[in-house]
Amino acid sequence: LFSTVMAQEIHSSLELESVIGFNGHVVSGLRVHPDKKHLIYPLGWTVIVKGIKDGKQEFLHGHTHNVSCIALSKNGQFIASGQVNFMRFKADVIIWDFEQRSIYAQLSLHKTKVEALSFSPNNKYLVSLGGVDDGSIVVWNIETKQAICGSPATAHTAGHCLTVKYSNNNDHIFVSAGSGTLRVWELDVSNRKIRPLECQTGKLKRVVKCIEVAEDDKFILCGTTSGDIMKVIMKTGLLSECGPVKTKYSLGVTALKLLKSGLLLVGSGSGAFTLCSSANFKILKTVELEKGVTSIALRGEGQQFFVGTESAQIYRFSYEDFKEELISTGHNCAVKDVAIPYGTSELFATCSQEDIRVWHTDKPKELLRITIPNMTCNSIDFMNDGHSIISGWNDGKIRVFAPVSGKLMLTIYNAHQMGVTAIAGAKDCKRIVSGGGVRVWELNLNSHQMLGSMKEHKDIITSIKIKNDDKECVSASSDGTCIIWDLDLQTVIANTFFQTVCYHPEEYQILTCGTDRKVTYWHVYDGSPIRELEGSQSGTINGLHITQDGKYFVTGGDDKLVKVWDYMEGVVTHIGTAHGGSITSLKICNNSRILVSTSADGAIMRWKFPHAASS
């Protein structure tokens, strides 16, 4: 019987246990709460509150798209976060009550993107800046949760506004800056107006990426894409000085923070992080970090500070020795695959552009990083004995690594001409099946040989799974076919680009999913379809995995939702919403304790699997 079954809408929420990742592309996205105990930063649709000492994570869910900016009130009572949205749709600002970890207000006026946010010094007002497609500045009354007034952010002759910052002492003064624009605004609450004072920078034409206001509000410091810093008198709007004159910051000044001592912390687009004088911009100390600096957050008076970079890494510094300590790592680009070793849920591995990383599940902490420069790892798997990690790369090589040391144990050159797109290890730990065409390899101590090559597929192999007895495997391809090998060459054909395939543990059925948004059950025996489920309302399903007992399976794809399904009933039991990018891969550990999902924005999420494993 071939039936189309619509998934029921009754389901619970998946419990998110921990997140690995940090969106380092959000300017000033990393913040330290005034209580000095918590870090606050965005990842995907989520705002994460993380304990500095114990590393405990809490999650603020409410956004419907990627978080684009974050602000903290001076007393720490409120967090504000803005998001991006589809073109011409409204992008919300959410004000969170920090103590309750709940939504205090949801403000909706800007379209497409909220570029920047800033609280007034006495927490009366919040100023928000819309993105390029919006171009407006709005001032909100926090108590009434209403907009007071708004205005276009720049004059018609100027470029786009990129950042906004409140003064440190006056609830009615704030600064905005961007491409060829620098304005000091005054809020007139009684007349519901904001009036700008254009700052005069003379012949200097600059694009300002970040601003810092002096503690006494006497001057503004502006970091520019040209690699220098402008100092502007706040009261008059006149340029006081600009420097450094000789050695500018490579790839522009991307982050600024003034210390109580009058010294200035500067982050650049090249990863240079410096301590310099705010008077003449002379560099006193410098450190080179991995990729561009986007956030500098002070803890207390600035004896300790945290730095976030585009490489999704967070560093901790102490003022005394000015040495970096790497405290958090993550992928800064799409995670291609995830693998959990057989018989344990303590570790898992992920791969993306240039590297494979092994993580401790409970911490969650990076244990090992294997880097191959300028290459992309498409697929990984652990051998069943746990003695090696097998990986497929876009340069056509299969590389086998030791999981503890990361040492390269074996390389299979020219395994596939167009790159290795899928890989799976046999249960006997002596053979590998790889995709790019389907090829079977035998591994010996220091050598290898190809046992077979099957060329029936006409396009990229997206997934390979091997049967428990090692006598059969199934491959899924973008050419619209699934082929079961070694069993009378039964071929499953459907009009879809298959993304992934799975054997049911009892191995009489296989599951497939792909661009048609359907999850399909097939007979292994004759390749006939049994059942079809509507797997997603929008977008391709990219990931699929089934529990060891075969009672449940999970899916994820372009709709950014992690779904847990009942295999027999064909209905969704739980949904997880936290990913900000398309889900690329999912795996359930052997004992059904945890579920790990990865996405195109570099996020790795660990969920508590809601159904206990059958004994």
Coordinates of C-alpha atoms in Angstrom, one line a residue:
L1 CA 0.0 0.0 0.0
F2 CA 1.4 3.4 -1.0
S3 CA -0.1 6.0 1.2
T4 CA 0.6 9.7 1.9
V5 CA 0.4 10.4 5.6
M6 CA 0.2 14.0 6.8
A7 CA 2.1 14.5 10.1
Q8 CA -0.1 15.4 13.0
E9 CA 0.5 18.9 14.5
I10 CA 0.5 17.6 18.1
H11 CA 4.0 17.7 19.4
S12 CA 6.2 18.8 22.3
S13 CA 9.4 20.9 22.3
L14 CA 12.8 19.3 22.2
E15 CA 15.0 20.2 25.2
L16 CA 18.2 21.9 24.2
E17 CA 21.0 20.9 26.5
S18 CA 24.0 22.7 25.1
V19 CA 25.3 24.7 22.1
I20 CA 28.7 24.8 20.5
G21 CA 29.3 27.9 18.5
F22 CA 29.2 31.7 18.6
N23 CA 28.2 34.0 15.7
G24 CA 31.3 36.0 15.5
H25 CA 30.0 38.0 12.5
V26 CA 27.6 40.0 14.8
V27 CA 29.3 43.3 15.6
S28 CA 29.6 43.7 19.4
G29 CA 27.6 40.5 19.7
L30 CA 29.6 39.3 22.8
R31 CA 28.7 41.0 26.0
V32 CA 29.6 40.6 29.7
H33 CA 26.6 41.1 32.1
P34 CA 27.2 43.8 34.8
D35 CA 26.9 41.0 37.4
K36 CA 30.3 39.9 36.1
K37 CA 29.1 36.3 36.1
H38 CA 27.6 35.8 32.7
L39 CA 28.6 36.1 29.0
I40 CA 25.8 36.9 26.6
Y41 CA 26.1 36.2 22.8
P42 CA 24.1 35.2 19.8
L43 CA 24.0 32.0 17.7
G44 CA 21.4 31.5 15.0
W45 CA 17.9 32.3 16.3
T46 CA 19.0 32.1 19.9
V47 CA 20.6 34.4 22.5
I48 CA 22.8 32.4 24.9
V49 CA 23.5 33.3 28.5
K50 CA 26.6 31.4 29.7
G51 CA 28.1 31.3 33.2
I52 CA 31.7 32.4 33.1
K53 CA 32.8 30.1 35.9
D54 CA 30.7 27.0 35.5
G55 CA 30.0 27.2 31.7
K56 CA 26.3 26.6 32.3
Q57 CA 24.2 27.7 29.3
E58 CA 20.7 29.1 29.3
F59 CA 18.8 29.9 26.0
L60 CA 16.5 32.8 25.2
H61 CA 14.2 31.6 22.4
G62 CA 11.8 34.1 20.7
H63 CA 13.3 35.2 17.4
T64 CA 12.1 33.9 14.1
H65 CA 15.3 34.4 12.3
N66 CA 19.1 35.0 12.9
V67 CA 19.9 37.4 15.7
S68 CA 21.8 40.4 14.2
C69 CA 22.6 42.6 17.2
I70 CA 22.6 42.6 21.0
A71 CA 22.6 45.4 23.7
L72 CA 22.7 45.3 27.5
S73 CA 21.2 47.9 29.9
K74 CA 23.6 49.6 32.2
N75 CA 22.1 48.0 35.4
G76 CA 21.8 44.6 33.7
Q77 CA 18.1 44.4 34.1
F78 CA 17.4 44.1 30.3
I79 CA 18.9 42.5 27.3
A80 CA 17.8 43.7 23.9
S81 CA 18.3 41.7 20.7
G82 CA 17.4 42.4 17.1
Q83 CA 17.0 40.0 14.1
V84 CA 17.1 39.8 10.4
N85 CA 14.0 38.7 8.3
F86 CA 13.0 38.2 4.7
M87 CA 12.9 41.3 2.4
R88 CA 10.2 43.7 3.3
F89 CA 9.0 41.7 6.3
K90 CA 9.2 43.2 9.8
A91 CA 12.3 42.4 11.9
D92 CA 11.5 42.4 15.6
V93 CA 13.4 43.8 18.5
I94 CA 13.0 41.7 21.7
I95 CA 13.7 43.2 25.2
W96 CA 14.4 40.3 27.6
D97 CA 14.0 40.4 31.4
F98 CA 17.4 39.1 32.5
E99 CA 16.3 37.8 35.9
Q100 CA 13.3 36.0 34.6
R101 CA 15.0 34.9 31.4
S102 CA 11.8 35.8 29.6
I103 CA 10.4 38.3 27.0
Y104 CA 9.6 41.7 28.5
A105 CA 8.6 43.4 25.2
Q106 CA 8.5 42.6 21.5
L107 CA 8.9 45.7 19.4
S108 CA 8.1 45.6 15.7
L109 CA 8.7 48.5 13.3
H110 CA 11.9 47.9 11.3
K111 CA 11.9 46.0 8.1
T112 CA 14.3 43.3 7.0
K113 CA 17.0 43.8 9.6
V114 CA 17.8 45.5 12.9
E115 CA 21.4 46.8 12.5
A116 CA 22.2 48.1 16.1
L117 CA 20.7 48.7 19.5
S118 CA 21.6 50.8 22.5
F119 CA 20.1 51.5 25.9
S120 CA 20.0 55.0 27.5
P121 CA 22.2 55.3 30.7
N122 CA 19.2 55.3 33.1
N123 CA 17.4 52.5 31.2
K124 CA 14.5 54.7 30.2
Y125 CA 14.9 54.4 26.5
L126 CA 16.1 52.1 23.8
V127 CA 17.4 53.3 20.4
S128 CA 17.2 50.9 17.4
L129 CA 18.7 51.3 14.0
G130 CA 17.2 49.6 10.9
G131 CA 19.4 47.9 8.3
V132 CA 20.1 49.1 4.7
D133 CA 16.6 48.3 3.5
D134 CA 15.0 50.2 6.4
G135 CA 17.3 53.1 7.1
S136 CA 15.5 54.5 10.1
I137 CA 16.3 55.2 13.7
V138 CA 13.6 54.7 16.3
V139 CA 13.6 55.6 20.0
W140 CA 11.4 53.4 22.3
N141 CA 10.1 54.0 25.8
I142 CA 11.0 50.9 27.8
E143 CA 8.3 51.4 30.5
T144 CA 5.4 51.8 28.0
K145 CA 6.9 49.5 25.4
Q146 CA 5.9 52.0 22.7
A147 CA 7.9 53.9 20.1
I148 CA 8.4 57.6 21.0
C149 CA 9.6 58.8 17.6
G150 CA 11.6 57.9 14.5
S151 CA 13.6 59.5 11.8
P152 CA 15.7 58.6 8.7
A153 CA 19.1 57.7 10.0
T154 CA 21.1 59.7 7.4
A155 CA 20.8 62.7 5.1
H156 CA 20.0 61.9 1.5
T157 CA 23.5 62.7 0.4
A158 CA 25.2 60.3 2.9
G159 CA 25.6 56.6 2.8
H160 CA 24.1 53.9 5.1
C161 CA 24.1 54.1 8.9
L162 CA 25.9 51.2 10.5
T163 CA 26.0 51.7 14.2
V164 CA 24.3 53.6 17.1
K165 CA 25.5 54.3 20.7
Y166 CA 23.9 56.2 23.6
S167 CA 25.8 58.7 25.6
N168 CA 27.0 57.6 29.1
N169 CA 25.2 60.3 31.2
N170 CA 22.3 61.8 29.3
D171 CA 19.1 59.9 28.4
H172 CA 18.4 62.4 25.6
I173 CA 21.7 62.2 23.6
F174 CA 22.9 59.4 21.3
V175 CA 25.3 59.1 18.4
S176 CA 24.9 57.4 15.0
A177 CA 27.6 56.6 12.4
G178 CA 28.2 54.9 9.1
S179 CA 29.3 55.5 5.5
G180 CA 30.1 59.2 5.3
T181 CA 27.7 60.0 8.2
L182 CA 28.4 60.9 11.9
R183 CA 25.5 62.5 13.8
V184 CA 24.9 63.4 17.5
W185 CA 21.1 63.2 18.1
E186 CA 19.0 65.0 20.8
L187 CA 15.7 63.5 21.9
D188 CA 12.9 65.9 22.6
V189 CA 10.4 63.7 24.4
S190 CA 7.6 66.3 24.9
N191 CA 7.5 67.1 21.1
R192 CA 8.2 63.4 20.2
K193 CA 11.1 64.4 17.9
I194 CA 14.8 63.5 17.5
R195 CA 17.1 66.2 16.0
P196 CA 20.5 65.5 14.5
L197 CA 23.7 67.6 14.7
E198 CA 26.0 66.7 11.7
C199 CA 29.6 66.2 12.8
Q200 CA 32.2 68.0 10.7
T201 CA 35.1 65.8 9.7
G202 CA 36.5 68.2 7.1
K203 CA 38.2 66.6 4.2
L204 CA 38.2 63.2 5.8
K205 CA 35.7 60.8 4.2
R206 CA 35.3 57.7 6.2
V207 CA 33.1 54.7 6.8
V208 CA 32.6 54.2 10.5
K209 CA 32.1 50.6 11.7
C210 CA 32.2 51.2 15.5
I211 CA 31.9 54.0 18.0
E212 CA 32.9 54.5 21.6
V213 CA 31.7 57.4 23.8
A214 CA 34.0 58.8 26.5
E215 CA 32.8 58.2 30.1
D216 CA 32.3 62.0 30.6
D217 CA 30.6 62.3 27.2
K218 CA 33.2 64.9 26.1
F219 CA 34.4 63.1 22.9
I220 CA 33.4 60.2 20.5
L221 CA 36.0 57.7 19.1
C222 CA 35.1 56.3 15.7
G223 CA 36.8 53.2 14.2
T224 CA 36.9 53.3 10.4
T225 CA 37.3 50.9 7.5
S226 CA 40.4 52.9 6.5
G227 CA 42.2 51.6 9.6
D228 CA 42.3 54.8 11.6
I229 CA 40.4 56.3 14.5
M230 CA 38.6 59.7 14.5
K231 CA 38.2 61.7 17.7
V232 CA 35.3 64.1 17.6
I233 CA 34.2 66.6 20.2
M234 CA 30.6 65.6 21.2
K235 CA 29.3 69.1 22.1
T236 CA 30.5 70.9 18.9
G237 CA 30.6 67.9 16.5
L238 CA 34.1 69.0 15.3
L239 CA 37.0 66.6 14.5
S240 CA 39.7 66.9 17.1
E241 CA 42.3 64.4 15.7
C242 CA 42.7 61.3 13.7
G243 CA 45.3 58.5 14.0
P244 CA 47.4 56.5 14.0
V245 CA 49.0 58.5 11.1
K246 CA 51.7 56.2 9.9
T247 CA 50.7 52.6 10.6
K248 CA 47.0 52.1 10.0
Y249 CA 45.1 49.0 11.2
S250 CA 45.0 46.4 8.5
L251 CA 41.4 45.6 7.2
G252 CA 40.0 48.5 9.3
V253 CA 39.1 49.1 12.9
T254 CA 36.2 46.8 13.8
A255 CA 35.9 47.1 17.6
L256 CA 36.7 49.8 20.2
K257 CA 36.5 49.9 24.0
L258 CA 37.7 52.7 26.3
L259 CA 39.2 51.7 29.7
K260 CA 38.8 53.7 32.9
S261 CA 42.5 54.5 32.7
G262 CA 42.0 56.4 29.5
L263 CA 43.7 53.7 27.4
L264 CA 41.9 52.2 24.4
L265 CA 41.4 48.6 23.3
V266 CA 41.3 48.3 19.5
G267 CA 40.4 45.3 17.4
S268 CA 41.0 45.1 13.6
G269 CA 39.7 43.2 10.7
S270 CA 43.0 41.3 10.3
G271 CA 42.9 39.9 13.9
A272 CA 45.3 42.4 15.4
F273 CA 44.2 43.3 19.0
T274 CA 46.0 46.2 20.6
L275 CA 46.1 48.4 23.7
C276 CA 46.9 52.0 22.8
S277 CA 46.7 55.6 24.1
S278 CA 43.4 57.4 23.4
A279 CA 45.3 60.7 23.2
N280 CA 47.7 60.0 20.3
F281 CA 46.7 56.4 19.4
K282 CA 50.3 55.1 20.1
I283 CA 50.2 51.3 20.3
L284 CA 51.5 50.0 23.7
K285 CA 50.7 46.3 23.4
T286 CA 49.6 44.0 20.6
V287 CA 48.4 40.4 20.1
E288 CA 47.5 38.6 16.8
L289 CA 44.2 36.6 17.0
E290 CA 42.7 34.2 14.4
K291 CA 40.6 36.3 12.0
G292 CA 38.9 39.7 12.5
V293 CA 37.9 41.0 15.9
T294 CA 34.2 41.9 16.1
S295 CA 33.5 42.2 19.9
I296 CA 35.4 43.5 22.9
A297 CA 33.5 43.1 26.3
L298 CA 34.8 44.4 29.6
R299 CA 34.3 42.5 32.9
G300 CA 33.8 45.1 35.6
E301 CA 36.3 47.9 35.4
G302 CA 38.3 46.2 32.7
Q303 CA 40.8 44.2 34.7
Q304 CA 39.6 41.3 32.6
F305 CA 38.0 41.4 29.1
F306 CA 36.7 39.0 26.5
V307 CA 37.2 39.3 22.7
G308 CA 35.1 37.6 20.0
T309 CA 36.4 37.0 16.5
E310 CA 35.0 36.1 13.0
S311 CA 36.4 32.6 13.4
A312 CA 33.7 32.0 16.1
Q313 CA 36.3 32.0 18.9
I314 CA 36.1 33.7 22.3
Y315 CA 39.3 34.8 24.1
R316 CA 39.8 35.9 27.6
F317 CA 42.5 38.5 28.5
S318 CA 43.7 40.0 31.8
Y319 CA 44.8 43.6 31.7
E320 CA 48.1 42.9 33.5
D321 CA 49.8 40.4 31.1
F322 CA 47.7 41.1 28.0
K323 CA 47.9 37.4 27.0
E324 CA 45.1 35.6 25.2
E325 CA 43.4 32.5 26.6
L326 CA 41.1 30.7 24.2
I327 CA 37.9 29.8 26.2
S328 CA 35.4 28.9 23.4
T329 CA 35.7 27.6 19.9
G330 CA 33.3 26.7 17.1
H331 CA 33.0 26.3 13.4
N332 CA 32.7 29.6 11.5
C333 CA 31.2 28.1 8.4
A334 CA 28.8 25.3 7.4
V335 CA 29.2 22.0 9.3
K336 CA 29.0 19.3 6.7
D337 CA 28.7 16.2 8.8
V338 CA 28.6 14.8 12.4
A339 CA 29.6 11.3 13.6
I340 CA 29.2 9.6 17.0
P341 CA 31.4 6.6 17.8
Y342 CA 29.8 3.2 18.2
G343 CA 28.9 2.3 21.8
T344 CA 29.6 5.7 23.5
S345 CA 27.9 9.1 23.7
E346 CA 30.8 10.8 25.4
L347 CA 32.4 12.0 22.2
F348 CA 31.3 13.1 18.7
A349 CA 33.1 14.6 15.7
T350 CA 32.1 17.2 13.2
C351 CA 33.7 18.4 9.9
S352 CA 33.6 21.6 7.9
Q353 CA 35.8 23.7 5.7
E354 CA 39.5 22.9 6.4
D355 CA 39.0 20.9 9.6
I356 CA 37.7 17.9 11.6
R357 CA 37.0 18.5 15.3
V358 CA 36.4 16.0 18.1
W359 CA 34.2 17.3 21.0
H360 CA 33.5 16.1 24.5
T361 CA 29.8 15.8 24.8
D362 CA 29.1 16.9 28.3
K363 CA 31.5 19.8 28.7
P364 CA 31.0 20.7 25.6
K365 CA 34.7 21.2 24.8
E366 CA 37.0 20.8 21.7
L367 CA 39.4 17.9 22.3
L368 CA 41.1 17.7 18.9
R369 CA 41.3 19.7 15.7
I370 CA 42.7 18.2 12.5
T371 CA 43.3 20.9 9.9
I372 CA 44.0 20.4 6.1
P373 CA 44.4 24.0 4.7
N374 CA 42.3 25.1 1.7
M375 CA 40.4 21.8 1.6
T376 CA 36.8 20.9 2.6
C377 CA 35.9 17.8 4.5
N378 CA 32.5 16.6 3.2
S379 CA 31.9 13.5 5.2
I380 CA 33.2 11.6 8.3
D381 CA 32.7 8.4 10.2
F382 CA 34.2 6.5 13.1
M383 CA 35.3 3.0 12.5
N384 CA 33.4 0.6 14.8
D385 CA 36.4 -0.3 16.9
G386 CA 37.0 3.4 17.6
H387 CA 40.6 3.2 16.4
S388 CA 40.3 5.6 13.4
I389 CA 38.3 8.5 11.9
I390 CA 37.7 8.1 8.2
S391 CA 37.0 11.2 6.1
G392 CA 36.2 12.2 2.5
W393 CA 37.6 15.5 1.1
N394 CA 36.9 17.7 -1.9
D395 CA 40.4 17.1 -3.3
G396 CA 39.4 13.5 -4.1
K397 CA 41.3 11.9 -1.2
I398 CA 40.2 9.7 1.7
R399 CA 42.1 10.4 4.8
V400 CA 42.2 8.2 7.9
F401 CA 43.2 9.8 11.2
A402 CA 43.9 8.5 14.7
P403 CA 41.1 9.8 17.0
V404 CA 43.2 10.7 20.0
S405 CA 46.4 12.3 18.4
G406 CA 44.9 13.4 15.1
K407 CA 47.8 11.7 13.3
L408 CA 47.3 10.9 9.6
M409 CA 47.4 7.1 9.4
L410 CA 46.6 6.6 5.8
T411 CA 45.7 8.5 2.6
I412 CA 43.9 7.1 -0.4
Y413 CA 44.9 9.3 -3.3
N414 CA 42.6 9.9 -6.3
A415 CA 39.8 8.0 -4.6
H416 CA 37.3 10.0 -6.7
Q417 CA 37.9 12.4 -9.4
M418 CA 35.3 15.0 -8.4
G419 CA 35.9 14.8 -4.6
V420 CA 34.7 12.3 -2.0
T421 CA 31.1 13.3 -1.0
A422 CA 30.1 10.4 1.3
I423 CA 31.9 7.8 3.4
A424 CA 31.0 4.8 5.6
G425 CA 33.0 2.2 7.4
A426 CA 32.2 -1.5 7.5
K427 CA 31.5 -3.2 10.8
D428 CA 34.6 -5.5 10.4
C429 CA 36.8 -2.3 10.3
K430 CA 38.6 -3.6 7.3
R431 CA 36.6 -1.9 4.5
I432 CA 35.4 1.5 3.5
V433 CA 32.7 2.4 1.1
S434 CA 33.1 5.9 -0.4
G435 CA 30.9 8.1 -2.6
G436 CA 31.8 10.1 -5.7
G437 CA 30.9 6.9 -7.7
V438 CA 30.5 4.1 -5.3
R439 CA 33.8 2.4 -4.5
V440 CA 34.8 -0.3 -1.9
W441 CA 38.2 -0.2 -0.4
E442 CA 40.1 -2.7 1.7
L443 CA 42.4 -1.2 4.4
N444 CA 45.5 -3.1 5.5
L445 CA 48.1 -1.9 8.1
N446 CA 49.9 0.6 5.8
S447 CA 48.3 0.0 2.5
H448 CA 44.9 -0.2 0.7
Q449 CA 43.3 -1.7 -2.4
M450 CA 40.1 -1.0 -4.3
L451 CA 37.8 -4.0 -4.3
G452 CA 35.1 -2.7 -6.5
S453 CA 33.8 0.4 -8.4
M454 CA 30.2 0.9 -9.3
K455 CA 29.3 3.6 -11.7
E456 CA 25.5 3.4 -12.0
H457 CA 24.9 6.8 -10.4
K458 CA 24.9 9.8 -12.7
D459 CA 25.3 12.5 -10.1
I460 CA 26.8 13.3 -6.6
I461 CA 26.5 10.5 -4.0
T462 CA 24.9 12.2 -1.0
S463 CA 24.7 9.4 1.5
I464 CA 26.0 5.8 2.0
K465 CA 24.9 3.3 4.7
I466 CA 26.2 -0.3 5.2
K467 CA 24.1 -3.2 6.5
N468 CA 25.1 -4.7 9.8
D469 CA 26.3 -8.0 8.2
D470 CA 28.6 -6.0 5.8
K471 CA 27.1 -7.8 2.8
E472 CA 25.0 -5.0 1.5
C473 CA 25.1 -1.2 1.3
V474 CA 22.7 1.5 0.1
S475 CA 23.7 4.7 -1.7
A476 CA 21.6 7.8 -2.3
S477 CA 22.3 10.3 -5.1
S478 CA 21.3 13.7 -6.4
D479 CA 20.4 11.9 -9.7
G480 CA 17.1 10.8 -8.1
T481 CA 18.1 7.2 -7.4
C482 CA 18.9 5.1 -4.4
I483 CA 20.8 1.9 -5.2
I484 CA 21.1 -1.2 -3.0
W485 CA 24.3 -2.9 -3.9
D486 CA 25.2 -6.6 -3.7
L487 CA 21.6 -7.9 -3.4
D488 CA 20.5 -8.4 -7.0
L489 CA 21.3 -4.8 -7.7
Q490 CA 17.8 -3.7 -6.7
T491 CA 17.3 0.0 -7.6
V492 CA 15.0 2.4 -5.9
I493 CA 14.0 5.2 -8.3
A494 CA 12.0 8.3 -7.4
N495 CA 11.6 11.8 -8.9
T496 CA 13.7 13.6 -6.2
F497 CA 17.3 14.5 -5.5
F498 CA 17.9 12.2 -2.5
Q499 CA 19.9 13.8 0.3
T500 CA 20.2 11.0 2.7
V501 CA 19.3 7.3 3.3
C502 CA 19.0 5.1 6.4
Y503 CA 18.5 1.4 7.0
H504 CA 15.8 0.4 9.6
P505 CA 17.7 -1.6 12.3
E506 CA 15.9 -4.8 11.3
E507 CA 17.1 -4.0 7.7
Y508 CA 13.9 -5.0 5.8
Q509 CA 13.1 -1.4 5.0
I510 CA 15.1 1.8 4.1
L511 CA 14.2 5.4 4.7
T512 CA 15.0 8.2 2.3
C513 CA 14.5 12.0 2.1
G514 CA 15.4 14.8 -0.2
T515 CA 14.3 17.8 -2.2
D516 CA 10.7 16.8 -2.5
R517 CA 10.3 17.4 1.3
K518 CA 9.0 13.8 1.8
V519 CA 10.3 11.0 4.0
T520 CA 9.7 7.7 2.2
Y521 CA 9.8 4.1 3.5
W522 CA 10.9 1.5 0.9
H523 CA 11.1 -2.3 0.8
V524 CA 14.7 -3.5 0.6
Y525 CA 13.6 -6.7 -1.1
D526 CA 12.1 -5.3 -4.3
G527 CA 12.7 -1.5 -4.0
S528 CA 9.0 -0.7 -3.9
P529 CA 7.7 2.3 -1.9
I530 CA 5.6 1.5 1.2
R531 CA 4.7 4.9 2.7
E532 CA 5.3 8.6 2.3
L533 CA 5.3 11.3 5.0
E534 CA 5.2 15.0 4.5
G535 CA 8.5 15.7 6.2
S536 CA 8.7 19.4 5.9
Q537 CA 6.5 22.4 5.0
S538 CA 9.4 24.2 3.3
G539 CA 12.8 23.2 1.9
T540 CA 14.9 20.1 1.4
I541 CA 15.4 17.5 4.2
N542 CA 19.2 17.2 4.5
G543 CA 19.6 14.9 7.5
L544 CA 18.0 11.7 8.7
H545 CA 18.9 9.2 11.4
I546 CA 17.1 6.3 13.1
T547 CA 17.4 5.0 16.7
Q548 CA 19.0 1.6 17.4
D549 CA 15.7 0.0 18.3
G550 CA 14.0 1.4 15.1
K551 CA 11.1 3.0 17.0
Y552 CA 12.0 6.6 16.2
F553 CA 13.9 8.7 13.6
V554 CA 14.9 12.3 13.3
T555 CA 15.0 14.7 10.4
G556 CA 16.3 18.2 9.7
G557 CA 16.8 20.4 6.7
D558 CA 16.2 23.9 5.2
D559 CA 13.3 24.6 7.5
K560 CA 15.8 24.7 10.4
L561 CA 13.6 22.4 12.6
V562 CA 14.8 19.3 14.3
K563 CA 11.9 16.8 14.2
V564 CA 11.6 13.5 16.1
W565 CA 9.2 11.0 14.5
D566 CA 7.5 7.8 15.6
Y567 CA 8.5 5.2 13.0
M568 CA 5.3 3.1 13.1
E569 CA 2.8 6.0 13.5
G570 CA 4.6 8.3 11.1
V571 CA 3.9 11.3 13.2
V572 CA 6.1 14.0 14.7
T573 CA 6.5 13.7 18.5
H574 CA 8.9 16.5 19.3
I575 CA 10.3 19.6 17.5
G576 CA 13.4 21.6 18.3
T577 CA 13.7 25.2 17.2
A578 CA 17.1 26.9 17.7
H579 CA 19.1 26.6 14.5
G580 CA 19.6 29.8 12.5
G581 CA 20.9 28.0 9.4
S582 CA 19.8 25.0 7.3
I583 CA 20.4 21.8 9.2
T584 CA 23.1 19.8 7.5
S585 CA 23.3 16.6 9.6
L586 CA 21.9 14.8 12.6
K587 CA 22.9 11.8 14.7
I588 CA 21.3 10.0 17.6
C589 CA 23.8 8.2 19.9
N590 CA 23.6 4.4 20.4
N591 CA 21.9 4.5 23.7
S592 CA 19.4 7.2 22.6
R593 CA 20.5 9.6 25.3
I594 CA 21.5 12.5 23.1
L595 CA 20.8 13.9 19.6
V596 CA 23.4 16.1 17.9
S597 CA 22.5 18.4 15.0
T598 CA 24.6 20.7 12.9
S599 CA 23.8 23.6 10.6
A600 CA 25.1 25.8 7.8
D601 CA 25.8 28.7 10.1
G602 CA 28.4 26.6 12.0
A603 CA 26.2 25.8 15.0
I604 CA 26.4 22.4 16.8
M605 CA 23.5 21.7 19.1
R606 CA 23.0 18.9 21.6
W607 CA 19.5 17.9 22.5
K608 CA 18.1 15.6 25.1
F609 CA 16.6 12.7 23.2
P610 CA 13.0 12.5 24.5
H611 CA 12.4 8.8 24.2
A612 CA 14.2 6.2 26.3
A613 CA 15.9 3.3 24.4
S614 CA 14.3 -0.1 24.6
S615 CA 16.2 -2.5 26.7

